[in-house]
Amino acid sequence: MCACRSLEKRRFMEKSRQRNFANKRSRTGCRTCRARHVKCDEAPGACGNCTSSGRSCDGYDLQRLPPPARSSRKQTPWSRLLPEVGGGIRWVTNTDERRCFSYFQYYTIPTLSGFFNSLLWEKLVLQMSYAEPAVYHAAVALSAIHQDVEMHGMPLPGQELELYNTWHRFTMEQAGRSFAILNERHFSQDPRLREVMLLCCLLFVLMELLRGRYDDAFQHLEGGLRILNELKAQRQLVTWAPHGSPVEEALVAAFAQLDIQAASFKIGGPILRIEDELDVCATEDYQLFSNVREARRAIEPLLSRAFGFLMDCWSKSDKEIICNYKGLLQGQQKLFSELNHFSAQFDTFYNYSYTRLNRKDQRGADMINILRHTTSLSMRTALIRDEVLLSQYQPEYKANLALIEAVMYKFRERPNYTLDMGVVPPLYIISIGCPDYSLRWRAIELLRAWPHREGVFDSNWAAFIAEEHIKTELRLQGFHAIDGLSGYARDGGSPTSSVESKEDSKTEEKLEKGRWSTLGQEEYSIEQGLENTKCMEDWPCVQSLMAARRRCTLGYP
């Protein structure tokens, strides 16, 4: 009995010593001393331990994250389950970096590839993160801001939040480390340097989008696209034979997606012009699609051309449409021919293969189906300015909205940040272009019900702009009380019934699971965004809203 008590006492004292040692470990020493597990003298600039022994001091961490709370409402279930990643990293890292990289590996990567299988996110990014310090720190930066928006919500364009947020400051420090490593290797002859630079550039784009910093995001995107354009790398997207390394091919596809999306914001794109390469391959007889990847690869050049056509049409006045009608009509007919060719192939694949696909590929096929229907409807209405003619397409808007809603109900696991287009652009088009206010409000409600980002598209920003459009339009019709606008609009012109309100609330409650909150949206104004985001004044969605507001101020439609 005495021996047992003595053994228990020794174990207790040993655990106490371990706890005391852990409590005394410094979080403020230089990175080199902490990696060596020695006490740092924390001398300014470079510590004496390193300089006296001839070692290179890696400096001090300017920003540290708050320790994860053991019990907090903001702590999500996955944050307690993620293992720490450290094995395989050959350079000095701290606990905050390992914590964020674990989140990146086990949560951010699966989220980014939420709609489609992706070699880039599921394999290549992780491999390069373990091999390249610059990629590692860029991944940690993206992970940190991803965690912040999970906890606190997405900032809308121009919201200045990073000065008051530890996570934002840590993000920028990690991005700075990545930049510094890339600058050191700028004149290197390493053949992999270009791939490292492009991958870091892609991660920076995604990071800045999550921060709501569109100026910086589009600047990074343009830099990466110009490098690829000089290499004529876009040819890989429209021919079936591989041209470069798997990393380069995957990066080209990712940048091409963002290039197509950014064209909607009138940021001088698309830069890669993959639709030009489509002309080269247009005479080839494509085989029927054997998988979702082939269908997705075939529709992206079409989307690039269609987005360019739609942006051109939507930015023209009624008079300009009339003056250029013949040329616009020819472009429209050519696009219809290409889209019909794709639709014939896709319908065959969708009808015969859908039930045999796994759940993720089914979601991908459904997203492609939504995009091709939305693109077709948008092109058919792009040249129409007459409200009576536009009202004839109301059944198609309604059918498209029902298709989107059915897909949202079918897939309950909803990623909050993905590189691929899915439901945000289609819902935005309905919320802006449909002649029926009740359908427009339903589209806005669906955007609100699934707060997330699809590449450059933000569901909360789309909902905000669409709602402001409706309010402005109704003011032009004589409705000056803001509180009464939504009730009028939801019912297409009459007060919303209590039964409909109950049904809407039930639907909203169903869709509310997994909600990704929006930070400070109630206090947000478009003027705030314009003040802090220079490129915003060129966005077609903003230009059309500001023009409508000016008409409202002047008192004419």
XYZ file of C-alpha atoms in Angstrom:
557
model
C 0.000 0.000 0.000
C 2.827 2.396 0.893
C 4.620 1.545 -2.341
C 1.491 2.383 -4.361
C 1.082 5.716 -2.579
C 4.753 6.534 -3.150
C 4.417 5.734 -6.868
C 1.314 7.916 -7.181
C 3.108 10.756 -5.387
C 6.089 10.566 -7.778
C 3.756 10.619 -10.789
C 1.914 13.625 -9.386
C 5.165 15.527 -8.786
C 6.434 14.636 -12.264
C 3.239 15.955 -13.878
C 3.486 19.117 -11.776
C 7.050 19.730 -12.978
C 5.920 19.228 -16.588
C 3.098 21.717 -16.114
C 5.409 24.247 -14.502
C 7.894 23.852 -17.359
C 5.145 24.341 -19.907
C 3.886 27.433 -18.148
C 7.343 29.023 -18.133
C 8.013 28.528 -21.851
C 8.273 31.896 -23.564
C 6.125 32.882 -26.520
C 8.156 36.028 -27.187
C 11.654 34.694 -27.911
C 13.153 34.594 -31.387
C 12.092 31.780 -33.691
C 15.571 30.218 -33.718
C 15.884 29.966 -29.922
C 12.375 28.587 -29.580
C 13.144 25.934 -32.177
C 16.307 25.019 -30.202
C 14.334 25.047 -26.910
C 16.758 27.493 -25.292
C 16.013 30.707 -23.410
C 16.245 33.752 -25.677
C 17.729 37.014 -24.385
C 15.282 38.870 -26.706
C 17.837 41.505 -27.712
C 16.468 44.080 -30.188
C 16.918 43.175 -33.852
C 18.695 39.842 -33.360
C 19.151 37.945 -30.118
C 22.600 37.551 -28.557
C 22.343 33.760 -28.364
C 22.168 33.497 -32.147
C 24.729 36.156 -33.059
C 27.309 34.982 -30.493
C 27.118 31.393 -31.733
C 27.242 32.309 -35.419
C 23.650 31.327 -36.072
C 21.199 33.288 -38.171
C 18.452 34.772 -36.008
C 15.060 34.289 -37.666
C 13.641 37.252 -35.773
C 10.636 37.669 -33.520
C 6.969 37.041 -34.206
C 5.276 40.419 -34.377
C 1.790 38.953 -34.072
C 0.604 35.981 -32.043
C -2.876 34.534 -32.052
C -4.981 34.286 -28.917
C -4.844 30.766 -27.451
C -7.828 28.626 -28.453
C -10.534 28.837 -25.812
C -11.489 25.555 -24.178
C -15.124 26.540 -23.951
C -16.410 29.298 -26.171
C -19.507 29.842 -28.220
C -17.348 31.046 -31.079
C -15.293 27.866 -31.021
C -16.714 25.621 -33.712
C -16.724 21.802 -33.485
C -14.023 21.277 -36.112
C -11.589 23.538 -34.215
C -11.490 21.029 -31.360
C -10.910 18.054 -33.647
C -8.112 19.241 -35.931
C -4.756 17.523 -35.320
C -1.636 19.647 -35.163
C 0.508 19.429 -38.279
C 4.240 19.610 -37.795
C 5.858 16.477 -39.176
C 7.412 16.895 -42.601
C 8.022 20.655 -42.261
C 11.779 21.197 -42.475
C 11.914 24.826 -41.335
C 11.198 26.624 -38.070
C 7.500 27.085 -37.297
C 5.609 28.202 -34.228
C 2.453 26.870 -32.635
C 0.220 29.496 -34.262
C 1.490 28.613 -37.724
C 1.068 24.889 -37.131
C -2.409 25.495 -35.770
C -3.410 27.486 -38.874
C -1.783 25.048 -41.278
C -3.728 22.219 -39.684
C -6.909 24.205 -40.296
C -5.812 24.820 -43.889
C -5.167 21.133 -44.504
C -8.278 19.717 -42.867
C -10.847 22.459 -43.459
C -9.880 25.167 -45.977
C -8.720 22.763 -48.695
C -11.877 20.573 -48.590
C -13.959 23.756 -48.592
C -12.264 25.251 -51.658
C -12.891 22.059 -53.627
C -16.476 21.808 -52.392
C -18.218 21.689 -55.797
C -15.740 19.745 -57.936
C -12.841 17.365 -57.410
C -9.599 19.293 -57.784
C -6.086 17.946 -58.157
C -4.798 21.395 -57.240
C -6.487 21.586 -53.834
C -6.673 17.910 -52.950
C -3.017 17.088 -53.641
C -0.700 19.642 -55.252
C -1.170 22.598 -52.884
C -0.505 20.439 -49.852
C 2.594 18.879 -51.417
C 4.051 22.277 -52.269
C 3.172 23.657 -48.824
C 5.332 20.962 -47.237
C 8.186 21.619 -49.680
C 8.173 25.418 -50.114
C 8.285 27.863 -47.163
C 6.758 30.663 -49.274
C 3.723 28.524 -50.093
C 3.493 27.380 -46.469
C 3.288 30.927 -45.098
C 0.817 31.970 -47.826
C -1.362 28.991 -46.879
C -1.143 29.925 -43.188
C -2.182 33.494 -44.063
C -5.228 32.269 -46.008
C -6.119 29.872 -43.201
C -5.939 32.597 -40.544
C -8.296 34.943 -42.374
C -10.601 32.011 -43.161
C -10.849 31.241 -39.454
C -11.520 34.887 -38.665
C -14.440 35.186 -41.081
C -15.820 31.919 -39.748
C -15.900 33.401 -36.261
C -16.779 37.021 -37.011
C -18.311 37.133 -40.494
C -17.348 38.279 -43.975
C -16.358 41.915 -44.438
C -18.099 43.627 -47.328
C -16.038 45.631 -49.850
C -14.202 48.484 -48.189
C -14.830 47.564 -44.556
C -11.610 48.380 -42.695
C -11.329 45.767 -39.967
C -7.771 44.466 -39.879
C -6.406 47.250 -37.666
C -8.621 46.065 -34.823
C -8.307 42.331 -35.315
C -5.476 40.043 -34.210
C -6.302 37.496 -36.901
C -6.063 40.081 -39.675
C -2.712 41.320 -38.370
C -1.404 37.755 -38.106
C -2.595 37.150 -41.680
C -0.616 40.104 -42.984
C 2.515 39.085 -41.078
C 2.378 35.613 -42.627
C 1.799 37.076 -46.091
C 4.804 39.332 -45.499
C 6.971 36.307 -44.648
C 5.892 34.649 -47.887
C 6.689 37.810 -49.871
C 10.129 38.058 -48.258
C 11.004 34.471 -49.189
C 9.863 35.018 -52.780
C 11.947 38.199 -53.039
C 15.042 36.345 -51.832
C 14.570 33.813 -54.655
C 13.678 36.381 -57.312
C 16.880 35.898 -59.323
C 17.081 32.174 -58.694
C 17.364 29.807 -61.664
C 15.198 27.242 -59.897
C 12.808 25.830 -62.544
C 10.084 25.458 -59.895
C 10.176 29.120 -58.902
C 7.502 30.102 -61.429
C 5.093 27.502 -60.059
C 5.821 28.646 -56.496
C 5.208 32.289 -57.413
C 1.942 31.514 -59.223
C 0.626 29.368 -56.385
C 1.475 32.033 -53.799
C -0.186 34.606 -56.051
C -3.354 32.481 -56.164
C -3.380 32.104 -52.371
C -2.901 35.870 -51.983
C -5.888 36.516 -54.278
C -8.110 34.261 -52.179
C -6.789 35.795 -48.960
C -7.475 39.379 -50.070
C -10.973 38.466 -51.271
C -11.782 37.118 -47.814
C -10.490 40.372 -46.324
C -12.815 42.330 -48.608
C -9.784 44.014 -50.203
C -10.765 43.850 -53.862
C -8.131 46.345 -55.055
C -5.326 44.158 -53.729
C -7.021 40.919 -54.812
C -7.461 42.058 -58.411
C -3.909 43.404 -58.487
C -2.544 39.981 -57.493
C -4.878 38.296 -59.980
C -3.817 40.530 -62.852
C -0.151 39.861 -62.108
C -0.615 36.096 -62.200
C -2.766 36.233 -65.335
C -0.227 38.317 -67.228
C 2.515 35.798 -66.459
C 0.327 32.983 -67.783
C -0.765 35.018 -70.808
C 2.845 35.624 -71.803
C 3.409 31.864 -71.673
C 0.262 31.196 -73.780
C -0.624 28.747 -71.043
C -4.355 29.051 -71.754
C -4.005 26.599 -74.665
C -4.007 23.846 -72.054
C -7.649 24.590 -71.251
C -9.107 23.891 -74.695
C -7.042 20.940 -75.895
C -7.104 17.524 -74.356
C -3.386 16.776 -74.518
C -1.344 17.852 -71.466
C 1.284 20.530 -72.160
C 3.008 21.316 -68.884
C 3.499 19.912 -65.428
C 0.420 18.880 -63.412
C 1.004 21.858 -61.113
C 1.120 24.344 -63.979
C -1.937 22.863 -65.681
C -3.952 23.012 -62.435
C -2.823 26.589 -61.774
C -3.810 27.681 -65.277
C -7.303 26.254 -64.750
C -7.669 28.022 -61.379
C -6.518 31.388 -62.739
C -8.779 31.003 -65.777
C -11.775 30.546 -63.471
C -10.965 33.749 -61.599
C -10.295 35.535 -64.900
C -13.785 34.678 -66.155
C -15.358 35.760 -62.869
C -13.423 39.034 -62.665
C -14.743 40.027 -66.100
C -18.084 40.637 -64.366
C -16.399 43.436 -62.414
C -14.987 45.134 -65.534
C -11.396 44.767 -64.325
C -9.916 44.832 -67.834
C -10.497 41.128 -68.395
C -10.662 38.443 -69.336
C -6.905 38.551 -69.815
C -6.244 34.940 -70.800
C -8.857 35.150 -73.590
C -9.486 31.417 -73.621
C -12.405 32.098 -75.970
C -9.813 32.926 -78.670
C -8.345 29.479 -78.189
C -11.859 28.100 -78.475
C -11.983 29.340 -82.094
C -8.859 27.321 -82.870
C -10.454 24.138 -81.526
C -14.032 24.832 -82.631
C -13.741 22.606 -85.680
C -12.688 19.584 -83.628
C -15.306 16.901 -82.997
C -15.445 16.581 -79.236
C -16.319 13.223 -77.835
C -19.267 12.836 -75.495
C -18.421 13.706 -71.907
C -17.353 10.727 -69.850
C -17.129 12.572 -66.525
C -17.938 15.870 -64.816
C -14.392 17.145 -65.267
C -14.699 17.038 -69.057
C -18.059 18.828 -68.980
C -16.682 21.514 -66.706
C -13.636 21.963 -68.899
C -15.842 22.378 -71.970
C -18.190 24.986 -70.497
C -15.545 27.335 -69.103
C -14.464 28.823 -72.479
C -18.154 29.312 -73.282
C -18.698 31.102 -69.980
C -15.719 33.345 -70.698
C -17.173 34.435 -74.020
C -20.726 34.690 -72.663
C -19.647 36.845 -69.698
C -17.838 39.206 -72.058
C -20.910 39.482 -74.276
C -23.269 40.057 -71.341
C -21.054 42.710 -69.747
C -20.930 44.511 -73.086
C -24.723 44.426 -73.481
C -25.568 45.345 -69.892
C -23.249 48.361 -69.962
C -24.880 49.849 -73.092
C -27.743 52.301 -73.077
C -30.955 51.676 -75.002
C -29.724 53.950 -77.775
C -26.385 52.123 -78.006
C -28.172 48.773 -78.208
C -30.233 50.036 -81.160
C -27.200 51.479 -82.967
C -25.147 48.286 -82.554
C -28.014 45.823 -82.758
C -26.902 43.993 -85.911
C -23.416 43.223 -84.611
C -24.697 42.289 -81.160
C -27.295 39.987 -82.691
C -24.639 38.172 -84.717
C -22.540 37.667 -81.593
C -25.591 36.441 -79.707
C -26.455 33.899 -82.420
C -22.903 32.567 -82.522
C -22.912 32.095 -78.767
C -26.269 30.333 -78.931
C -24.866 27.903 -81.483
C -21.911 27.048 -79.242
C -24.089 26.766 -76.140
C -26.597 24.524 -77.923
C -23.742 22.270 -79.041
C -22.560 22.014 -75.447
C -26.088 21.460 -74.121
C -26.667 18.549 -76.480
C -23.530 16.836 -75.196
C -24.239 17.688 -71.578
C -27.869 16.519 -71.680
C -26.734 13.114 -72.923
C -24.184 12.831 -70.136
C -26.539 14.201 -67.459
C -29.485 11.963 -68.352
C -27.531 8.717 -68.624
C -24.756 9.146 -66.047
C -26.168 11.249 -63.189
C -27.479 8.386 -61.055
C -24.133 6.584 -61.317
C -22.119 9.569 -60.104
C -20.956 9.945 -56.517
C -22.498 12.667 -54.388
C -19.810 15.262 -55.081
C -19.904 14.715 -58.839
C -23.691 14.981 -58.738
C -23.335 18.373 -57.083
C -20.811 19.409 -59.742
C -23.126 18.265 -62.543
C -26.010 20.193 -60.981
C -23.896 23.353 -60.786
C -22.970 23.042 -64.466
C -26.644 22.529 -65.274
C -27.590 25.698 -63.373
C -24.869 27.735 -65.083
C -25.800 26.683 -68.612
C -29.516 27.421 -68.029
C -28.698 30.808 -66.487
C -26.296 31.677 -69.306
C -28.871 30.775 -71.936
C -31.597 32.860 -70.270
C -29.265 35.819 -69.750
C -28.214 35.862 -73.402
C -31.818 35.664 -74.626
C -32.776 38.713 -72.549
C -29.548 40.717 -72.933
C -30.786 42.815 -75.878
C -34.327 43.335 -74.550
C -35.178 46.690 -73.002
C -38.964 46.536 -73.291
C -40.638 45.443 -70.034
C -43.579 43.838 -71.846
C -41.264 41.630 -73.908
C -39.161 40.865 -70.844
C -42.231 39.702 -68.913
C -42.616 36.849 -71.415
C -39.514 35.259 -69.872
C -40.954 35.256 -66.363
C -41.774 31.487 -66.475
C -38.136 30.747 -67.346
C -36.897 32.881 -64.459
C -39.275 31.010 -62.169
C -38.127 27.606 -63.462
C -34.475 28.589 -63.062
C -35.089 29.760 -59.492
C -36.865 26.488 -58.680
C -33.917 24.538 -60.108
C -31.442 26.446 -57.927
C -33.562 26.046 -54.811
C -33.935 22.297 -55.419
C -30.160 21.890 -55.682
C -29.651 23.871 -52.465
C -32.099 21.639 -50.608
C -30.555 18.494 -52.065
C -27.048 19.225 -50.782
C -27.061 20.189 -47.121
C -23.254 20.292 -46.820
C -22.573 23.773 -48.121
C -19.003 25.072 -48.443
C -18.564 28.640 -47.278
C -15.684 29.432 -49.619
C -15.080 27.810 -52.982
C -13.200 28.831 -56.095
C -15.947 27.626 -58.433
C -19.065 29.431 -59.602
C -22.279 27.864 -58.392
C -25.480 29.600 -57.324
C -24.401 33.179 -56.548
C -24.232 34.591 -60.124
C -27.495 32.839 -61.181
C -29.372 34.074 -58.098
C -27.986 37.578 -58.572
C -29.122 37.637 -62.216
C -32.640 36.649 -61.143
C -32.670 39.200 -58.316
C -31.679 41.981 -60.739
C -33.271 41.049 -64.061
C -36.509 39.195 -63.351
C -39.664 41.315 -63.951
C -41.468 39.668 -60.988
C -40.568 41.282 -57.646
C -41.662 38.235 -55.659
C -39.166 36.043 -57.542
C -36.468 38.656 -57.093
C -37.039 38.748 -53.330
C -36.981 34.961 -53.170
C -33.607 34.968 -54.924
C -32.307 37.515 -52.396
C -33.568 35.373 -49.517
C -31.707 32.365 -50.914
C -28.530 34.443 -51.184
C -28.945 35.472 -47.546
C -29.730 31.924 -46.451
C -26.384 30.581 -47.679
C -23.740 33.213 -46.893
C -20.637 32.146 -48.780
C -18.135 33.135 -51.411
C -17.681 31.613 -54.874
C -14.365 32.940 -56.156
C -14.818 36.697 -56.560
C -18.585 36.473 -55.974
C -19.877 37.140 -52.443
C -23.466 36.086 -51.717
C -23.961 38.818 -49.112
C -22.652 41.517 -51.437
C -24.910 40.228 -54.234
C -27.914 40.284 -51.887
C -27.040 43.788 -50.659
C -26.779 45.223 -54.193
C -29.957 43.468 -55.373
C -31.934 44.714 -52.381
C -30.704 48.269 -52.895
C -31.788 48.029 -56.539
C -35.308 46.978 -55.567
C -35.613 49.727 -52.957
C -34.470 52.336 -55.462
C -36.841 51.068 -58.151
C -39.791 51.141 -55.775
C -38.922 54.658 -54.649
C -39.088 55.664 -58.304
C -42.593 54.189 -58.321
C -43.594 56.372 -55.387
C -42.904 54.122 -52.381
C -40.870 56.299 -50.027
C -41.296 54.339 -46.768
C -38.402 51.908 -46.555
C -40.193 49.545 -44.173
C -42.996 48.947 -46.638
C -40.814 48.180 -49.624
C -40.041 44.528 -48.977
C -43.644 43.605 -48.249
C -44.786 45.221 -51.487
C -42.006 43.634 -53.532
C -42.241 40.126 -52.127
C -45.802 39.779 -53.324
C -45.102 41.299 -56.724
C -47.043 44.478 -55.953
C -49.406 43.733 -53.073
C -48.959 43.417 -49.299
C -47.403 40.149 -48.198
C -49.928 37.786 -46.624
C -49.306 36.292 -43.199
C -49.427 32.775 -44.678
C -46.654 33.604 -47.149
C -44.600 35.205 -44.391
C -44.873 32.057 -42.294
C -43.841 29.898 -45.229
C -40.889 32.157 -45.939
C -39.774 31.980 -42.305
C -40.026 28.188 -42.336
C -37.952 27.982 -45.499
C -35.458 30.445 -44.081
C -35.186 28.388 -40.906
C -34.430 25.267 -42.936
C -31.739 27.022 -44.938
C -30.270 28.772 -41.911
C -28.268 25.724 -40.783
C -24.570 26.327 -41.230
C -25.080 30.074 -41.668
C -21.950 32.103 -42.259
C -22.641 35.485 -40.679
C -21.939 38.879 -42.186
C -20.001 41.397 -40.157
C -21.582 44.804 -39.624
C -23.791 44.658 -42.697
C -26.584 46.643 -41.032
C -24.294 49.689 -40.735
C -22.744 49.252 -44.185
C -23.328 51.733 -46.993
C -22.218 51.659 -50.590
C -20.567 55.055 -50.062
C -18.309 53.424 -47.464
C -17.273 50.819 -49.992
C -16.600 53.398 -52.707
C -14.453 55.420 -50.322
C -12.150 52.508 -49.478
C -12.227 50.419 -52.682
C -11.032 52.293 -55.776
C -12.014 49.669 -58.351
C -15.595 49.597 -57.081
C -16.616 52.625 -59.110
C -16.007 50.589 -62.292
C -18.209 47.661 -61.274
C -21.316 47.479 -63.509
C -23.504 46.522 -60.535
C -22.425 49.658 -58.669
C -22.685 51.914 -61.717
C -26.252 50.804 -62.455
C -27.285 51.284 -58.821
C -25.769 54.761 -58.588
C -27.424 55.733 -61.892
C -30.796 54.567 -60.550
C -30.253 56.571 -57.359
C -29.480 59.686 -59.384
C -32.706 59.230 -61.339
C -34.553 58.807 -58.053
C -33.040 62.028 -56.693
C -33.990 63.933 -59.835
C -37.497 62.513 -59.665
C -37.770 60.757 -63.026
C -37.617 57.031 -63.999
